[in-house]
Coordinates of C-alpha atoms in Angstrom, one line a residue:
X1 CA -0.1 0.1 0.1
X2 CA 1.5 3.4 -0.8
X3 CA 1.9 6.1 1.5
X4 CA 0.8 9.8 0.5
X5 CA 3.0 12.8 1.9
X6 CA 1.0 15.0 4.2
X7 CA 1.0 18.9 4.3
X8 CA 2.3 18.7 8.0
X9 CA 5.1 16.4 7.3
X10 CA 6.1 18.4 4.0
X11 CA 6.4 21.5 6.1
X12 CA 8.2 19.7 8.7
X13 CA 11.1 19.2 6.5
X14 CA 11.4 22.6 5.0
X15 CA 11.6 23.8 8.9
X16 CA 14.4 21.4 9.2
X17 CA 16.2 22.0 6.2
X18 CA 15.7 25.9 7.0
X19 CA 17.1 25.4 10.7
X20 CA 20.3 23.6 9.1
X21 CA 21.3 26.2 6.5
X22 CA 20.9 28.6 9.1
X23 CA 23.3 26.5 11.4
X24 CA 25.9 26.0 8.3
X25 CA 25.4 30.0 8.2
X26 CA 26.4 30.5 11.5
X27 CA 29.0 27.8 11.5
X28 CA 30.4 29.5 8.4
X29 CA 30.3 32.8 10.1
X30 CA 31.8 31.9 13.1
X31 CA 35.9 32.0 12.3
X32 CA 34.9 35.8 11.3
X33 CA 33.3 36.8 14.2
X34 CA 35.8 35.5 16.2
X35 CA 38.4 37.7 14.5
X36 CA 36.3 40.6 15.2
X37 CA 36.4 40.4 18.6
X38 CA 40.5 40.2 18.5
X39 CA 40.4 43.0 15.9
X40 CA 38.6 44.7 18.8
X41 CA 40.7 43.6 21.8
X42 CA 43.7 44.3 19.9
X43 CA 42.7 47.8 19.7
X44 CA 41.8 47.9 23.2
X45 CA 45.2 46.8 24.4
X46 CA 47.0 48.9 22.1
X47 CA 45.0 52.1 23.1
X48 CA 46.0 50.8 26.7
X49 CA 49.7 50.4 25.7
X50 CA 50.2 53.8 23.9
X51 CA 48.6 55.3 27.3
X52 CA 50.6 53.4 29.5
X53 CA 53.7 55.1 27.5
X54 CA 52.3 58.6 27.1
X55 CA 51.7 58.2 31.1
X56 CA 55.7 56.8 31.9
X57 CA 57.8 59.2 29.4
X58 CA 55.9 62.2 31.1
X59 CA 58.2 63.7 33.8
X60 CA 57.1 64.6 36.9
X61 CA 55.7 68.7 37.7
X62 CA 58.5 70.7 39.1
X63 CA 58.9 71.6 42.8
X64 CA 59.2 75.4 42.0
X65 CA 60.7 77.3 44.7
X66 CA 58.2 78.9 47.6
X67 CA 55.4 77.0 46.3
X68 CA 53.3 75.0 48.4
X69 CA 54.9 71.8 49.6
X70 CA 58.3 72.9 48.0
X71 CA 61.5 73.7 48.9
X72 CA 61.5 77.2 50.6
X73 CA 63.7 80.2 48.9
X74 CA 67.0 81.1 50.6
X75 CA 68.6 83.2 48.6
X76 CA 68.2 86.3 46.5
X77 CA 66.2 86.4 43.1
X78 CA 65.5 88.4 40.7
X79 CA 62.5 88.5 38.8
X80 CA 63.0 88.3 35.2
X81 CA 60.7 89.8 32.0
X82 CA 59.2 86.6 31.6
X83 CA 57.7 85.5 35.3
X84 CA 60.7 83.5 36.1
X85 CA 63.2 84.0 39.2
X86 CA 66.8 83.7 38.8
X87 CA 68.5 83.3 42.0
X88 CA 72.0 84.3 42.3
X89 CA 75.3 84.7 45.2
X90 CA 77.4 88.1 45.1
X91 CA 81.1 87.3 46.3
X92 CA 84.3 89.0 46.3
X93 CA 84.7 93.1 46.6
X94 CA 81.4 95.1 46.2
X95 CA 80.7 95.7 42.7
X96 CA 80.6 99.9 43.3
X97 CA 84.4 99.0 43.8
X98 CA 84.9 96.6 41.5
X99 CA 87.8 96.8 39.1
X100 CA 86.2 93.8 37.1
X101 CA 82.7 92.2 37.2
X102 CA 82.8 88.4 36.2
X103 CA 79.3 86.7 36.0
X104 CA 80.4 82.2 36.2
X105 CA 78.5 80.1 34.4
X106 CA 78.1 77.1 36.4
X107 CA 78.1 73.2 34.6
X108 CA 76.1 70.3 34.6
X109 CA 74.4 69.1 37.8
X110 CA 76.0 72.0 39.8
X111 CA 74.4 75.4 41.1
X112 CA 75.3 78.8 42.5
X113 CA 77.7 77.7 44.6
X114 CA 80.1 76.1 42.2
X115 CA 81.7 79.0 41.3
X116 CA 85.4 78.6 40.5
X117 CA 87.8 79.3 44.3
X118 CA 89.3 82.5 43.4
X119 CA 91.7 83.1 46.3
X120 CA 90.6 86.4 48.0
X121 CA 94.5 87.8 47.6
X122 CA 93.6 87.9 43.8
X123 CA 90.5 88.7 44.4
X124 CA 91.3 91.8 46.8
X125 CA 94.8 92.3 44.4
X126 CA 92.6 93.1 40.7
X127 CA 89.6 93.9 43.0
X128 CA 87.2 91.5 41.5
X129 CA 83.9 91.1 41.9
X130 CA 82.0 87.8 41.1
X131 CA 79.0 86.8 40.4
X132 CA 77.5 83.2 39.8
X133 CA 73.8 82.5 39.5
X134 CA 71.5 79.3 39.4
X135 CA 70.6 78.3 35.8
X136 CA 66.9 77.6 35.2
X137 CA 65.6 74.9 36.9
X138 CA 69.0 74.3 39.1
X139 CA 69.2 75.1 42.9
X140 CA 66.5 78.0 42.9
X141 CA 65.8 79.5 40.3
X142 CA 62.8 79.0 38.3
X143 CA 62.6 76.2 35.6
X144 CA 62.2 77.6 31.5
X145 CA 59.9 75.2 29.7
X146 CA 60.4 77.4 26.9
X147 CA 64.1 77.1 27.1
X148 CA 66.5 77.6 23.9
X149 CA 69.9 77.8 23.1
X150 CA 69.9 81.4 23.6
X151 CA 68.0 81.4 26.8
X152 CA 70.3 81.5 29.4
X153 CA 72.4 84.0 27.7
X154 CA 69.7 86.3 27.6
X155 CA 69.3 85.4 31.6
X156 CA 72.6 86.2 32.4
X157 CA 71.8 90.0 30.2
X158 CA 69.0 90.4 32.8
X159 CA 70.7 89.7 35.4
X160 CA 73.2 92.1 34.9
X161 CA 71.4 95.0 33.8
X162 CA 69.2 94.2 37.3
X163 CA 72.0 94.1 40.0
X164 CA 73.7 97.6 37.8
X165 CA 77.2 95.4 36.4
X166 CA 77.1 98.3 34.0
X167 CA 77.2 97.9 30.3
X168 CA 80.4 95.3 30.0
X169 CA 81.3 92.2 32.2
X170 CA 83.3 89.4 31.7
X171 CA 81.9 85.6 32.0
X172 CA 83.7 82.5 32.7
X173 CA 82.0 79.1 31.9
X174 CA 82.7 75.9 33.0
X175 CA 81.6 72.5 31.4
X176 CA 78.0 73.0 30.0
X177 CA 78.4 76.7 31.2
X178 CA 81.6 76.6 28.8
X179 CA 79.2 75.7 25.9
X180 CA 76.8 78.5 27.1
X181 CA 79.6 81.1 26.8
X182 CA 79.3 80.3 23.1
X183 CA 75.7 81.5 23.0
X184 CA 76.8 84.5 25.1
X185 CA 79.7 85.5 22.2
X186 CA 76.8 84.8 19.6
X187 CA 73.8 86.8 21.5
X188 CA 75.2 89.2 24.0
X189 CA 78.9 90.3 22.2
X190 CA 78.2 93.9 23.0
X191 CA 77.6 93.0 26.6
X192 CA 81.1 91.2 27.1
X193 CA 84.4 92.5 27.9
X194 CA 85.8 88.9 27.9
X195 CA 85.3 85.3 28.2
X196 CA 87.0 82.0 29.6
X197 CA 85.6 79.1 28.9
X198 CA 86.7 76.6 30.6
X199 CA 86.5 72.3 29.3
X200 CA 83.5 73.2 27.5
X201 CA 80.6 70.4 26.6
X202 CA 80.5 70.5 23.0
X203 CA 77.8 69.7 20.5
X204 CA 78.7 66.2 18.5
X205 CA 76.2 67.7 15.7
X206 CA 77.2 71.1 15.5
X207 CA 78.0 71.5 11.4
X208 CA 81.5 73.2 11.5
X209 CA 83.0 69.5 13.3
X210 CA 84.1 67.0 10.4
X211 CA 82.4 63.7 10.9
X212 CA 84.9 61.8 11.1
X213 CA 86.4 64.2 14.3
X214 CA 82.7 64.2 15.7
X215 CA 82.4 60.6 15.6
X216 CA 85.6 59.8 16.8
X217 CA 84.9 62.1 19.6
X218 CA 81.4 60.4 20.1
X219 CA 82.6 56.6 20.3
X220 CA 85.1 58.0 23.0
X221 CA 82.1 58.3 25.6
X222 CA 80.7 55.3 27.5
X223 CA 78.1 53.3 25.8
X224 CA 75.3 54.3 28.5
X225 CA 76.6 57.8 27.7
X226 CA 76.3 57.5 23.7
X227 CA 72.6 56.4 24.0
X228 CA 71.6 59.0 26.9
X229 CA 73.4 61.8 24.3
X230 CA 71.9 60.6 21.4
X231 CA 68.3 60.1 23.2
X232 CA 68.6 63.2 24.1
X233 CA 69.8 64.6 20.0
X234 CA 67.1 62.6 18.5
X235 CA 64.2 62.0 20.9
X236 CA 64.1 64.4 23.6
X237 CA 60.7 63.5 24.4
X238 CA 62.4 59.9 25.4
X239 CA 65.2 61.7 28.1
X240 CA 63.1 61.3 30.6
X241 CA 62.3 58.1 30.4
X242 CA 65.4 56.8 29.6
X243 CA 67.3 58.5 32.3
X244 CA 65.0 57.4 35.1
X245 CA 64.4 53.5 33.6
X246 CA 66.0 51.0 35.3
X247 CA 66.1 48.9 32.8
X248 CA 69.6 49.8 30.8
X249 CA 71.8 52.1 32.1
X250 CA 71.7 55.5 31.9
X251 CA 74.2 58.8 32.0
X252 CA 77.1 58.0 33.7
X253 CA 77.4 61.4 34.5
X254 CA 73.8 62.0 36.1
X255 CA 74.6 58.9 37.9
X256 CA 77.6 60.0 39.3
X257 CA 80.0 57.0 38.2
X258 CA 83.5 57.1 39.0
X259 CA 84.7 55.9 35.7
X260 CA 84.1 59.1 34.3
X261 CA 87.0 60.9 36.0
X262 CA 90.5 60.1 34.6
X263 CA 93.6 59.6 36.9
X264 CA 94.2 63.3 37.5
X265 CA 90.5 63.9 38.3
X266 CA 90.6 61.2 41.2
X267 CA 93.1 63.1 42.7
X268 CA 91.0 65.7 42.7
X269 CA 87.5 64.5 44.1
X270 CA 88.3 64.9 47.8
X271 CA 87.6 68.9 47.0
X272 CA 83.9 67.6 46.5
X273 CA 83.6 67.2 50.0
X274 CA 82.8 71.3 50.5
X275 CA 79.7 70.7 48.1
X276 CA 78.2 68.9 50.8
X277 CA 76.1 71.1 52.6
X278 CA 74.1 72.5 49.2
X279 CA 74.2 69.2 47.2
X280 CA 70.7 68.5 47.9
X281 CA 69.5 71.7 46.3
X282 CA 71.1 70.9 43.3
X283 CA 67.9 69.2 42.0
X284 CA 65.5 70.0 44.2
X285 CA 62.8 71.0 41.6
X286 CA 63.3 68.1 39.4
X287 CA 65.7 66.4 37.6
X288 CA 63.7 66.9 34.3
X289 CA 63.6 70.4 34.6
X290 CA 67.7 70.8 35.4
X291 CA 69.3 68.1 34.0
X292 CA 67.4 66.4 31.1
X293 CA 66.2 69.8 29.8
X294 CA 70.2 71.0 30.1
X295 CA 70.9 67.7 27.7
X296 CA 67.6 68.4 25.5
X297 CA 69.2 71.5 24.8
X298 CA 72.9 71.2 24.9
X299 CA 73.1 68.2 22.4
X300 CA 69.8 69.4 20.6
X301 CA 69.8 71.3 17.3
X302 CA 71.2 74.5 17.6
X303 CA 70.2 77.7 15.9
X304 CA 73.8 78.4 15.2
X305 CA 77.4 77.2 14.9
X306 CA 80.5 77.8 17.1
X307 CA 82.5 77.7 14.7
X308 CA 80.8 80.7 12.4
X309 CA 81.1 83.4 15.3
X310 CA 83.1 86.9 14.5
X311 CA 85.6 87.9 16.8
X312 CA 83.7 90.0 19.3
X313 CA 86.9 92.0 20.0
X314 CA 88.0 93.1 16.7
X315 CA 90.2 96.3 18.4
X316 CA 91.4 94.0 20.7
X317 CA 89.5 95.6 23.6
X318 CA 88.9 92.1 24.9
X319 CA 90.0 88.1 24.5
X320 CA 88.4 85.1 24.8
X321 CA 90.3 82.3 26.3
X322 CA 89.1 78.7 26.0
X323 CA 90.9 75.9 28.4
X324 CA 91.0 72.2 28.2
X325 CA 92.4 69.0 29.3
X326 CA 94.6 66.4 27.7
X327 CA 92.7 64.0 29.8
X328 CA 89.5 64.7 30.1
X329 CA 87.2 62.0 29.8
X330 CA 84.2 63.5 30.3
X331 CA 84.3 66.0 26.9
X332 CA 86.7 64.6 24.6
X333 CA 89.4 67.5 24.2
X334 CA 89.9 67.3 20.6
X335 CA 86.4 68.9 20.1
X336 CA 87.5 71.9 22.0
X337 CA 91.3 71.7 20.1
X338 CA 89.4 72.1 16.6
X339 CA 87.2 74.9 17.7
X340 CA 90.1 76.9 18.3
X341 CA 91.8 75.9 14.9
X342 CA 88.7 77.4 13.2
X343 CA 88.3 80.5 15.7
X344 CA 92.0 81.7 15.3
X345 CA 91.2 84.6 17.5
X346 CA 90.5 82.3 20.6
X347 CA 93.4 81.9 22.7
X348 CA 93.6 78.5 23.5
X349 CA 94.9 76.4 26.5
X350 CA 95.7 72.6 26.7
X351 CA 96.9 71.1 29.6
X352 CA 98.6 67.8 29.3
X353 CA 98.2 65.4 32.4
X354 CA 94.7 67.1 33.6
X355 CA 91.0 66.4 32.9
X356 CA 88.0 67.7 33.3
X357 CA 88.1 69.1 37.0
X358 CA 91.5 70.8 36.3
X359 CA 89.7 73.6 37.4
X360 CA 89.5 72.5 41.0
X361 CA 93.6 72.5 41.4
X362 CA 95.0 74.7 43.5
X363 CA 95.8 77.4 41.9
X364 CA 94.3 76.6 38.8
X365 CA 91.2 78.8 39.3
X366 CA 93.5 82.1 39.6
X367 CA 95.8 81.2 36.7
X368 CA 92.4 81.2 34.7
X369 CA 91.3 84.7 36.1
X370 CA 94.6 86.4 35.4
X371 CA 94.5 85.5 32.1
X372 CA 91.1 86.6 31.4
X373 CA 91.9 89.7 33.5
X374 CA 95.4 90.8 32.5
X375 CA 97.0 89.0 29.5
X376 CA 95.6 89.9 26.3

């Protein structure tokens, strides 16, 4: 006996077929659906990673002296045109009675108290007034978030004007302060009576250096300093992170690594004992606004090349002296030697068996000052 398909059975078969088709489609869509979830999760992870990176490379806000929960102001200060304060220290004879007025520019990781120890005998003999100051971000001077290559030179000019130093004064810069002395010769040459540039830091990327020379000097650094200086030049936005992270060694100068000192320097380290009463002041407003910004500006892109400077004293009314030790492991002497060959009007003094800290040797501050003031 034959059987005839009923409408109900036919409907049931169609429903089963449709359900099977939908299930097949769902199974076919499943891989792309998983892929979409993965993309979303990857996107969330990437955003989180970027946010974390941005957070860790941002320096903390500075602890500006005199503000709430910040270091106190203990030194005299002037207020600059842009509202910043500049702390200073006067020594020597009163400026009203001085025959010579010298503004000292301190180096990296230093402050106003690190002025060269010129003897009292020479100060009185020649009538010398000495003025040192905290460069922006150091000690008790306000940070300068807009700091450029020429900023410190303009600060010096304003400091001299507010303290009534007269139309001309001498400058003396050491290490990073020596590098800044070049900017004074560029930006305020009409205010200078002479300059002593002592063991100056040089920017490896100044165009006046032949490539082979700058590479030779760059490679004389310890590996960690090559990286630290390279980051300051090529990725300044990473300087804070690089010098505070714990994965790789940061700047050996910031770490106070004794390996940066040559044998002649090691003999002078006992002189640093005199810094114990003020060393905590140097970085008190934060390392970024002092050390790190110093590196960013010092090793960044300059608006001029010191080797293109013209003689600021064509009538020999003043002199520029450049001093460097042959055993300097912090700043290679070959760079200063090349600068002296390019700038024939600079009086170059290369000291054998002397390291970076030679100005602290007995009698050296007096010798540097005598050359600056008396020997044209």
